[in-house]
PDB file of C-alpha atoms and ligand atoms in Angstrom:
ATOM      1  CA  MET A  45       9.917 -13.043 -12.088  1.00  0.00           C
ATOM      2  CA  ILE A  46       6.690 -11.721 -13.475  1.00  0.00           C
ATOM      3  CA  PRO A  47       6.237  -8.239 -11.511  1.00  0.00           C
ATOM      4  CA  GLN A  48       3.560  -8.096  -9.174  1.00  0.00           C
ATOM      5  CA  VAL A  49       1.404  -4.943  -8.806  1.00  0.00           C
ATOM      6  CA  ILE A  50      -0.245  -5.013  -5.258  1.00  0.00           C
ATOM      7  CA  ALA A  51      -2.364  -2.178  -3.820  1.00  0.00           C
ATOM      8  CA  ILE A  52      -2.314  -1.342  -0.134  1.00  0.00           C
ATOM      9  CA  LEU A  53      -6.047  -0.904   0.714  1.00  0.00           C
ATOM     10  CA  ASN A  54      -8.298   0.302   3.324  1.00  0.00           C
ATOM     11  CA  HIS A  55     -10.773   2.711   3.084  1.00  0.00           C
ATOM     12  CA  LYS A  56     -10.079   3.886   6.873  1.00  0.00           C
ATOM     13  CA  GLY A  57      -7.405   6.195   7.636  1.00  0.00           C
ATOM     14  CA  GLY A  58      -4.419   5.597  10.307  1.00  0.00           C
ATOM     15  CA  VAL A  59      -4.428   1.780   9.707  1.00  0.00           C
ATOM     16  CA  GLY A  60      -0.887   1.868   8.491  1.00  0.00           C
ATOM     17  CA  LYS A  61      -1.171   1.563   4.750  1.00  0.00           C
ATOM     18  CA  THR A  62       1.555   4.404   4.023  1.00  0.00           C
ATOM     19  CA  THR A  63       3.729   3.174   6.826  1.00  0.00           C
ATOM     20  CA  THR A  64       3.459  -0.499   5.403  1.00  0.00           C
ATOM     21  CA  THR A  65       4.145   0.688   1.901  1.00  0.00           C
ATOM     22  CA  PHE A  66       7.290   2.519   2.521  1.00  0.00           C
ATOM     23  CA  ASN A  67       8.415   0.077   4.888  1.00  0.00           C
ATOM     24  CA  LEU A  68       7.588  -3.267   3.192  1.00  0.00           C
ATOM     25  CA  SER A  69       9.017  -1.803   0.208  1.00  0.00           C
ATOM     26  CA  LYS A  70      12.474  -0.809   1.715  1.00  0.00           C
ATOM     27  CA  ALA A  71      12.574  -4.364   3.584  1.00  0.00           C
ATOM     28  CA  LEU A  72      12.242  -6.136  -0.215  1.00  0.00           C
ATOM     29  CA  SER A  73      14.585  -3.849  -1.961  1.00  0.00           C
ATOM     30  CA  LEU A  74      17.361  -4.446   1.139  1.00  0.00           C
ATOM     31  CA  MET A  75      16.271  -7.884  -0.103  1.00  0.00           C
ATOM     32  CA  THR A  76      17.825  -7.205  -3.448  1.00  0.00           C
ATOM     33  CA  GLN A  77      14.236  -7.153  -5.306  1.00  0.00           C
ATOM     34  CA  LYS A  78      13.502  -4.504  -7.258  1.00  0.00           C
ATOM     35  CA  VAL A  79      10.824  -2.373  -6.024  1.00  0.00           C
ATOM     36  CA  LEU A  80       8.423   0.855  -7.157  1.00  0.00           C
ATOM     37  CA  MET A  81       6.172   2.506  -4.729  1.00  0.00           C
ATOM     38  CA  ILE A  82       3.236   4.188  -6.179  1.00  0.00           C
ATOM     39  CA  ASP A  83       1.393   7.143  -4.178  1.00  0.00           C
ATOM     40  CA  ILE A  84      -1.858   7.716  -5.436  1.00  0.00           C
ATOM     41  CA  ASP A  85      -3.288   9.469  -1.830  1.00  0.00           C
ATOM     42  CA  PRO A  86      -3.947  13.415  -2.819  1.00  0.00           C
ATOM     43  CA  GLN A  87      -2.686  13.630   1.199  1.00  0.00           C
ATOM     44  CA  ALA A  88       0.939  12.516  -0.204  1.00  0.00           C
ATOM     45  CA  ASN A  89       2.168  11.146   2.885  1.00  0.00           C
ATOM     46  CA  LEU A  90       3.904   8.608   0.959  1.00  0.00           C
ATOM     47  CA  THR A  91       5.692  11.090  -0.766  1.00  0.00           C
ATOM     48  CA  ILE A  92       6.285  13.230   2.135  1.00  0.00           C
ATOM     49  CA  ILE A  93       7.816  10.839   4.300  1.00  0.00           C
ATOM     50  CA  THR A  94      10.110   9.678   1.253  1.00  0.00           C
ATOM     51  CA  GLY A  95      11.754  13.528   1.417  1.00  0.00           C
ATOM     52  CA  GLU A  96      10.230  14.071  -1.859  1.00  0.00           C
ATOM     53  CA  GLU A  97       7.630  16.703  -0.807  1.00  0.00           C
ATOM     54  CA  ASN A  98       8.109  19.046  -3.840  1.00  0.00           C
ATOM     55  CA  PRO A  99       8.446  16.900  -7.002  1.00  0.00           C
ATOM     56  CA  GLN A 100       8.743  18.574 -10.300  1.00  0.00           C
ATOM     57  CA  LYS A 101       5.931  16.254 -11.272  1.00  0.00           C
ATOM     58  CA  SER A 102       3.700  14.333  -9.949  1.00  0.00           C
ATOM     59  CA  ILE A 103       1.258  11.336 -10.602  1.00  0.00           C
ATOM     60  CA  TYR A 104      -1.529  14.169 -11.058  1.00  0.00           C
ATOM     61  CA  ASP A 105       0.556  15.740 -14.193  1.00  0.00           C
ATOM     62  CA  ALA A 106       0.807  12.245 -15.682  1.00  0.00           C
ATOM     63  CA  PHE A 107      -2.547  11.416 -15.210  1.00  0.00           C
ATOM     64  CA  CYS A 108      -3.481  14.847 -16.624  1.00  0.00           C
ATOM     65  CA  ASP A 109      -1.361  14.983 -19.711  1.00  0.00           C
ATOM     66  CA  ASP A 110      -1.066  11.342 -20.249  1.00  0.00           C
ATOM     67  CA  GLU A 111       2.658  11.609 -19.772  1.00  0.00           C
ATOM     68  CA  PRO A 112       4.694   8.413 -18.608  1.00  0.00           C
ATOM     69  CA  LEU A 113       4.745   8.310 -14.804  1.00  0.00           C
ATOM     70  CA  PRO A 114       7.383  10.551 -13.047  1.00  0.00           C
ATOM     71  CA  ILE A 115       9.890   7.955 -10.991  1.00  0.00           C
ATOM     72  CA  ILE A 116      12.461   9.217  -8.614  1.00  0.00           C
ATOM     73  CA  ASN A 117      15.014   7.128  -7.037  1.00  0.00           C
ATOM     74  CA  ILE A 118      14.802   6.772  -3.251  1.00  0.00           C
ATOM     75  CA  ALA A 119      17.440   4.146  -2.444  1.00  0.00           C
ATOM     76  CA  PRO A 120      19.044   1.481  -4.092  1.00  0.00           C
ATOM     77  CA  ASN A 121      16.220  -0.951  -5.784  1.00  0.00           C
ATOM     78  CA  LEU A 122      13.595   1.701  -4.626  1.00  0.00           C
ATOM     79  CA  ASP A 123      11.896   3.885  -6.624  1.00  0.00           C
ATOM     80  CA  LEU A 124       8.780   6.294  -5.883  1.00  0.00           C
ATOM     81  CA  VAL A 125       5.886   7.575  -8.380  1.00  0.00           C
ATOM     82  CA  PRO A 126       5.312  10.957  -6.113  1.00  0.00           C
ATOM     83  CA  ALA A 127       1.983  12.238  -5.530  1.00  0.00           C
ATOM     84  CA  SER A 128       0.711  15.688  -5.272  1.00  0.00           C
ATOM     85  CA  LEU A 129      -1.842  17.777  -3.227  1.00  0.00           C
ATOM     86  CA  ASP A 130      -3.389  18.758  -6.350  1.00  0.00           C
ATOM     87  CA  LEU A 131      -4.520  14.844  -6.806  1.00  0.00           C
ATOM     88  CA  SER A 132      -7.990  15.895  -5.006  1.00  0.00           C
ATOM     89  CA  ALA A 133      -8.961  18.237  -7.425  1.00  0.00           C
ATOM     90  CA  GLY A 134      -7.788  15.755 -10.315  1.00  0.00           C
ATOM     91  CA  GLU A 135     -10.753  13.243  -8.852  1.00  0.00           C
ATOM     92  CA  ALA A 136     -13.683  15.288 -10.483  1.00  0.00           C
ATOM     93  CA  LYS A 137     -11.491  15.352 -13.538  1.00  0.00           C
ATOM     94  CA  PHE A 138     -10.801  11.897 -14.149  1.00  0.00           C
ATOM     95  CA  ILE A 139     -14.435  10.792 -13.724  1.00  0.00           C
ATOM     96  CA  ALA A 140     -15.156  13.661 -16.181  1.00  0.00           C
ATOM     97  CA  MET A 141     -13.213  11.594 -18.817  1.00  0.00           C
ATOM     98  CA  GLY A 142     -15.605   8.362 -18.647  1.00  0.00           C
ATOM     99  CA  ILE A 143     -13.913   5.234 -18.537  1.00  0.00           C
ATOM    100  CA  ALA A 144     -10.654   6.104 -19.554  1.00  0.00           C
ATOM    101  CA  GLY A 145     -10.318   8.082 -16.383  1.00  0.00           C
ATOM    102  CA  TYR A 146     -10.095   4.765 -14.219  1.00  0.00           C
ATOM    103  CA  PHE A 147      -7.545   3.053 -16.488  1.00  0.00           C
ATOM    104  CA  LYS A 148      -4.894   5.889 -16.125  1.00  0.00           C
ATOM    105  CA  LEU A 149      -2.573   3.890 -13.514  1.00  0.00           C
ATOM    106  CA  LYS A 150      -2.945   0.810 -15.416  1.00  0.00           C
ATOM    107  CA  ASN A 151      -1.924   2.593 -18.734  1.00  0.00           C
ATOM    108  CA  GLY A 152       1.059   4.228 -16.701  1.00  0.00           C
ATOM    109  CA  LEU A 153       2.305   0.837 -15.620  1.00  0.00           C
ATOM    110  CA  ALA A 154       1.884  -0.995 -18.720  1.00  0.00           C
ATOM    111  CA  ASN A 155       5.836   0.042 -20.164  1.00  0.00           C
ATOM    112  CA  ILE A 156       7.496  -0.050 -16.766  1.00  0.00           C
ATOM    113  CA  LYS A 157       6.328  -2.966 -14.620  1.00  0.00           C
ATOM    114  CA  LYS A 158       8.333  -4.832 -16.380  1.00  0.00           C
ATOM    115  CA  ASN A 159      11.334  -3.312 -14.915  1.00  0.00           C
ATOM    116  CA  TYR A 160      10.287  -4.013 -11.242  1.00  0.00           C
ATOM    117  CA  ASP A 161       9.914  -7.190  -9.190  1.00  0.00           C
ATOM    118  CA  TYR A 162       7.040  -5.463  -7.058  1.00  0.00           C
ATOM    119  CA  VAL A 163       5.078  -2.597  -7.620  1.00  0.00           C
ATOM    120  CA  PHE A 164       3.277  -1.194  -4.380  1.00  0.00           C
ATOM    121  CA  ILE A 165       0.576   1.443  -4.725  1.00  0.00           C
ATOM    122  CA  ASP A 166      -0.308   3.311  -1.622  1.00  0.00           C
ATOM    123  CA  CYS A 167      -4.505   4.010  -1.831  1.00  0.00           C
ATOM    124  CA  PRO A 168      -6.217   6.917  -0.260  1.00  0.00           C
ATOM    125  CA  PRO A 169      -8.818   6.104   2.768  1.00  0.00           C
ATOM    126  CA  SER A 170     -11.950   5.942   0.030  1.00  0.00           C
ATOM    127  CA  LEU A 171     -12.997   3.767  -2.557  1.00  0.00           C
ATOM    128  CA  GLY A 172     -13.191   6.820  -5.416  1.00  0.00           C
ATOM    129  CA  ILE A 173     -11.623   6.667  -8.471  1.00  0.00           C
ATOM    130  CA  LEU A 174      -8.233   6.550  -7.384  1.00  0.00           C
ATOM    131  CA  THR A 175      -8.566   3.738  -5.392  1.00  0.00           C
ATOM    132  CA  LEU A 176     -10.359   2.135  -8.366  1.00  0.00           C
ATOM    133  CA  ASN A 177      -7.674   2.930 -10.702  1.00  0.00           C
ATOM    134  CA  SER A 178      -5.150   1.031  -8.308  1.00  0.00           C
ATOM    135  CA  LEU A 179      -7.587  -1.886  -8.303  1.00  0.00           C
ATOM    136  CA  ILE A 180      -7.732  -2.111 -11.631  1.00  0.00           C
ATOM    137  CA  ALA A 181      -3.755  -1.669 -12.008  1.00  0.00           C
ATOM    138  CA  SER A 182      -3.408  -4.317  -9.560  1.00  0.00           C
ATOM    139  CA  ASP A 183      -2.782  -8.302  -9.514  1.00  0.00           C
ATOM    140  CA  SER A 184      -3.602  -8.711  -6.037  1.00  0.00           C
ATOM    141  CA  VAL A 185      -4.353  -6.233  -2.550  1.00  0.00           C
ATOM    142  CA  ILE A 186      -2.957  -6.238   0.589  1.00  0.00           C
ATOM    143  CA  ILE A 187      -5.930  -5.092   3.072  1.00  0.00           C
ATOM    144  CA  VAL A 188      -4.270  -3.878   6.199  1.00  0.00           C
ATOM    145  CA  LEU A 189      -6.296  -4.017   9.288  1.00  0.00           C
ATOM    146  CA  ASN A 190      -6.099  -3.223  12.957  1.00  0.00           C
ATOM    147  CA  PRO A 191      -6.956  -5.081  15.741  1.00  0.00           C
ATOM    148  CA  GLU A 192      -9.868  -3.077  17.277  1.00  0.00           C
ATOM    149  CA  PHE A 193     -13.542  -3.086  17.315  1.00  0.00           C
ATOM    150  CA  LEU A 194     -15.239  -2.425  14.452  1.00  0.00           C
ATOM    151  CA  SER A 195     -12.310  -3.084  11.979  1.00  0.00           C
ATOM    152  CA  ILE A 196     -14.035  -5.725  10.381  1.00  0.00           C
ATOM    153  CA  LYS A 197     -16.813  -3.369   9.537  1.00  0.00           C
ATOM    154  CA  GLY A 198     -16.979  -2.567   5.887  1.00  0.00           C
ATOM    155  CA  LEU A 199     -14.556  -5.021   4.787  1.00  0.00           C
ATOM    156  CA  THR A 200     -17.455  -6.357   2.818  1.00  0.00           C
ATOM    157  CA  THR A 201     -17.529  -3.309   0.998  1.00  0.00           C
ATOM    158  CA  ILE A 202     -13.986  -3.764  -0.131  1.00  0.00           C
ATOM    159  CA  VAL A 203     -14.340  -7.448  -0.964  1.00  0.00           C
ATOM    160  CA  SER A 204     -17.346  -6.633  -3.000  1.00  0.00           C
ATOM    161  CA  THR A 205     -15.982  -3.842  -4.966  1.00  0.00           C
ATOM    162  CA  ILE A 206     -13.008  -6.152  -5.845  1.00  0.00           C
ATOM    163  CA  ASP A 207     -15.813  -8.575  -7.093  1.00  0.00           C
ATOM    164  CA  ASN A 208     -17.663  -6.417  -8.975  1.00  0.00           C
ATOM    165  CA  LEU A 209     -14.633  -4.730 -10.596  1.00  0.00           C
ATOM    166  CA  ASN A 210     -13.330  -8.430 -11.577  1.00  0.00           C
ATOM    167  CA  LYS A 211     -17.008  -9.020 -12.810  1.00  0.00           C
ATOM    168  CA  ASP A 212     -17.666  -5.901 -14.825  1.00  0.00           C
ATOM    169  CA  LEU A 213     -14.311  -5.454 -16.419  1.00  0.00           C
ATOM    170  CA  ASN A 214     -13.160  -8.934 -16.691  1.00  0.00           C
ATOM    171  CA  LEU A 215      -9.902  -8.613 -14.149  1.00  0.00           C
ATOM    172  CA  SER A 216      -8.551 -10.890 -12.052  1.00  0.00           C
ATOM    173  CA  CYS A 217      -7.684  -9.273  -8.780  1.00  0.00           C
ATOM    174  CA  SER A 218      -7.251 -11.136  -5.899  1.00  0.00           C
ATOM    175  CA  ILE A 219      -6.767 -10.941  -2.309  1.00  0.00           C
ATOM    176  CA  MET A 220      -3.216 -11.634  -1.458  1.00  0.00           C
ATOM    177  CA  GLY A 221      -4.104 -10.944   2.349  1.00  0.00           C
ATOM    178  CA  TYR A 222      -5.078  -9.514   5.223  1.00  0.00           C
ATOM    179  CA  LEU A 223      -2.468  -7.686   7.480  1.00  0.00           C
ATOM    180  CA  ILE A 224      -2.937  -6.860  11.047  1.00  0.00           C
ATOM    181  CA  ALA A 225      -1.066  -3.984  11.999  1.00  0.00           C
ATOM    182  CA  GLN A 226      -0.598  -1.741  15.004  1.00  0.00           C
ATOM    183  CA  THR A 227      -1.216  -4.772  17.662  1.00  0.00           C
ATOM    184  CA  GLU A 228      -0.673  -4.207  21.335  1.00  0.00           C
ATOM    185  CA  ARG A 229       0.206  -6.657  23.926  1.00  0.00           C
ATOM    186  CA  THR A 230      -3.466  -5.875  25.988  1.00  0.00           C
ATOM    187  CA  LEU A 231      -5.896  -8.871  25.728  1.00  0.00           C
ATOM    188  CA  LEU A 232      -8.249  -7.025  23.780  1.00  0.00           C
ATOM    189  CA  SER A 233      -5.625  -6.412  21.230  1.00  0.00           C
ATOM    190  CA  LYS A 234      -4.934 -10.489  21.321  1.00  0.00           C
ATOM    191  CA  GLY A 235      -8.410 -11.257  20.955  1.00  0.00           C
ATOM    192  CA  PHE A 236      -9.052  -9.187  18.222  1.00  0.00           C
ATOM    193  CA  GLU A 237      -6.278 -11.033  16.269  1.00  0.00           C
ATOM    194  CA  VAL A 238      -7.826 -14.426  16.905  1.00  0.00           C
ATOM    195  CA  GLU A 239     -11.160 -13.108  15.610  1.00  0.00           C
ATOM    196  CA  LEU A 240      -9.768 -11.792  12.544  1.00  0.00           C
ATOM    197  CA  LYS A 241      -7.823 -14.953  11.799  1.00  0.00           C
ATOM    198  CA  LYS A 242     -10.613 -16.964  12.409  1.00  0.00           C
ATOM    199  CA  THR A 243     -12.930 -14.668  10.123  1.00  0.00           C
ATOM    200  CA  PHE A 244     -10.436 -14.760   7.336  1.00  0.00           C
ATOM    201  CA  LYS A 245      -8.452 -17.971   8.067  1.00  0.00           C
ATOM    202  CA  LYS A 246      -5.101 -18.626   5.590  1.00  0.00           C
ATOM    203  CA  LYS A 247      -5.852 -15.351   4.200  1.00  0.00           C
ATOM    204  CA  VAL A 248      -4.268 -13.541   7.249  1.00  0.00           C
ATOM    205  CA  PHE A 249      -0.299 -13.172   7.062  1.00  0.00           C
ATOM    206  CA  GLU A 250       1.344 -14.941   9.936  1.00  0.00           C
ATOM    207  CA  ASN A 251       3.527 -11.888  10.484  1.00  0.00           C
ATOM    208  CA  VAL A 252       1.899  -9.053  12.234  1.00  0.00           C
ATOM    209  CA  ILE A 253       2.902  -5.652  12.783  1.00  0.00           C
ATOM    210  CA  ARG A 254       3.263  -4.474  16.202  1.00  0.00           C
ATOM    211  CA  ARG A 255       2.468  -1.211  17.556  1.00  0.00           C
ATOM    212  CA  SER A 256       6.033   0.500  17.601  1.00  0.00           C
ATOM    213  CA  VAL A 257       6.903   4.000  18.761  1.00  0.00           C
ATOM    214  CA  ALA A 258      10.130   3.626  16.451  1.00  0.00           C
ATOM    215  CA  LEU A 259       7.778   3.412  13.451  1.00  0.00           C
ATOM    216  CA  LYS A 260       5.809   6.503  14.893  1.00  0.00           C
ATOM    217  CA  GLU A 261       9.452   8.209  15.127  1.00  0.00           C
ATOM    218  CA  ALA A 262      10.416   6.674  11.915  1.00  0.00           C
ATOM    219  CA  THR A 263       7.863   8.254  10.085  1.00  0.00           C
ATOM    220  CA  ALA A 264       8.112  11.669  11.913  1.00  0.00           C
ATOM    221  CA  SER A 265      11.873  12.006  10.729  1.00  0.00           C
ATOM    222  CA  LYS A 266      10.986  11.046   7.276  1.00  0.00           C
ATOM    223  CA  LYS A 267      13.067   7.595   7.403  1.00  0.00           C
ATOM    224  CA  ASP A 268      12.363   4.169   6.675  1.00  0.00           C
ATOM    225  CA  ILE A 269      12.375   1.857   9.754  1.00  0.00           C
ATOM    226  CA  PHE A 270      15.882   0.267   8.818  1.00  0.00           C
ATOM    227  CA  SER A 271      17.434   3.701   8.323  1.00  0.00           C
ATOM    228  CA  TYR A 272      15.908   5.114  11.734  1.00  0.00           C
ATOM    229  CA  ASN A 273      16.681   1.762  13.604  1.00  0.00           C
ATOM    230  CA  ARG A 274      17.378  -1.175  12.194  1.00  0.00           C
ATOM    231  CA  ASN A 275      17.157  -3.448  15.727  1.00  0.00           C
ATOM    232  CA  SER A 276      13.191  -2.163  16.395  1.00  0.00           C
ATOM    233  CA  THR A 277      10.439  -4.185  16.759  1.00  0.00           C
ATOM    234  CA  GLY A 278       9.373  -2.425  13.390  1.00  0.00           C
ATOM    235  CA  ALA A 279      12.305  -3.270  11.287  1.00  0.00           C
ATOM    236  CA  LEU A 280      11.871  -6.648  12.505  1.00  0.00           C
ATOM    237  CA  ASP A 281       8.054  -7.097  12.275  1.00  0.00           C
ATOM    238  CA  TYR A 282       8.483  -5.604   8.309  1.00  0.00           C
ATOM    239  CA  LEU A 283      11.426  -7.857   7.231  1.00  0.00           C
ATOM    240  CA  GLU A 284       9.247 -10.935   8.541  1.00  0.00           C
ATOM    241  CA  LEU A 285       6.376  -9.565   6.775  1.00  0.00           C
ATOM    242  CA  ALA A 286       8.815  -9.309   3.342  1.00  0.00           C
ATOM    243  CA  LYS A 287      10.206 -12.387   3.601  1.00  0.00           C
ATOM    244  CA  GLU A 288       6.292 -14.347   3.703  1.00  0.00           C
ATOM    245  CA  ILE A 289       5.534 -12.351   1.069  1.00  0.00           C
ATOM    246  CA  LEU A 290       8.829 -13.499  -0.976  1.00  0.00           C
ATOM    247  CA  VAL A 291       7.887 -17.213  -0.744  1.00  0.00           C
ATOM    248  CA  LEU A 292       3.775 -16.424  -1.625  1.00  0.00           C
TER     249      LEU A 292
HETATM  250  P1  ADP B 882      -2.537   5.247   6.481  1.00  0.00           P
HETATM  251  O1  ADP B 882      -1.891   5.344   5.698  1.00  0.00           O
HETATM  252  O2  ADP B 882      -3.616   3.892   6.657  1.00  0.00           O
HETATM  253  O3  ADP B 882      -3.619   6.582   6.831  1.00  0.00           O
HETATM  254  P2  ADP B 882      -0.374   5.571   8.069  1.00  0.00           P
HETATM  255  O4  ADP B 882       0.620   4.627   7.494  1.00  0.00           O
HETATM  256  O5  ADP B 882      -0.159   7.075   7.939  1.00  0.00           O
HETATM  257  O6  ADP B 882      -1.809   5.209   7.861  1.00  0.00           O
HETATM  258  O7  ADP B 882      -0.443   5.749   9.866  1.00  0.00           O
HETATM  259  C1  ADP B 882      -0.833   6.623  10.719  1.00  0.00           C
HETATM  260  C2  ADP B 882      -0.261   6.776  11.760  1.00  0.00           C
HETATM  261  O8  ADP B 882       0.622   5.690  12.663  1.00  0.00           O
HETATM  262  C3  ADP B 882       1.101   7.646  11.589  1.00  0.00           C
HETATM  263  O9  ADP B 882       1.460   8.590  12.197  1.00  0.00           O
HETATM  264  C4  ADP B 882       1.945   6.322  11.558  1.00  0.00           C
HETATM  265  O10 ADP B 882       3.614   6.697  11.765  1.00  0.00           O
HETATM  266  C5  ADP B 882       1.423   5.519  12.807  1.00  0.00           C
HETATM  267  N1  ADP B 882       1.791   3.999  12.478  1.00  0.00           N
HETATM  268  C6  ADP B 882       1.651   3.431  11.596  1.00  0.00           C
HETATM  269  N2  ADP B 882       1.844   1.884  12.066  1.00  0.00           N
HETATM  270  C7  ADP B 882       2.395   2.291  13.190  1.00  0.00           C
HETATM  271  C8  ADP B 882       3.016   0.955  14.245  1.00  0.00           C
HETATM  272  N3  ADP B 882       3.057  -0.229  13.814  1.00  0.00           N
HETATM  273  N4  ADP B 882       3.168   1.390  15.514  1.00  0.00           N
HETATM  274  C9  ADP B 882       3.212   2.719  15.621  1.00  0.00           C
HETATM  275  N5  ADP B 882       2.786   3.868  14.885  1.00  0.00           N
HETATM  276  C10 ADP B 882       2.528   3.328  13.457  1.00  0.00           C
HETATM  277 MG1   MG B 883      -1.862   6.860   4.118  1.00  0.00          MG
END
């Protein structure tokens, strides 16, 4: 299989990007897919919840020194490139490097992506140089949305950012789909789900991720949802999403 590099994106925080990167990656790894997760968020939440809080080397070191990306094995079929807090100080540094500063991740992945079926990039909640690095390195994007007021606001910015990058740099990054996460059993939530599906049509994943206490608890105990409670709705939802993505 040709490796697929997929950015998990929304410039809003708290929508479920990191939770999705971790649990979707784990679900696919359980289905014998080889998966690499990349943490490019200076908050390093993904790195923290995988229990790799103090990595010897992080993506920041690799970007600064043009070294190979550091890879940590997390579970069978599942690897991580960790982030560290100094990545936020690095942003200005990468901007100062000019165009080379935008291609750090693409170049870092060039030699290693062949070892994987899927590479998922957990983006920071901004459209700064780290997210641009992710988009430039990606074949496609999953945009995570919550079914709430204003959730569609700002999406045109994301879409035009991708369009402009494609045009300016002659890339072909596409939108794989919109993932509705943290849905609730309320009329309001259902109403927004319907609205989002009407707006984005077939681009919305059929499977949504329900709001689940177990997902929150799993994060807090630094576990993926399958290790924490494989019978939870969260585990079921991410497994179904993984199946949907496998046949795309
Ligand atoms: P982001 O990476 O977009 O900032 P996170 O994945 O870190 O968002 O999620 C933010 C918070 O919401 C975390 O505490 C996480 O545990 C919680 N969370 C994410 N998805 C769900 C869900 N489906 N149900 C319940 N809590 C969730
Ligand atoms: Mg996050």
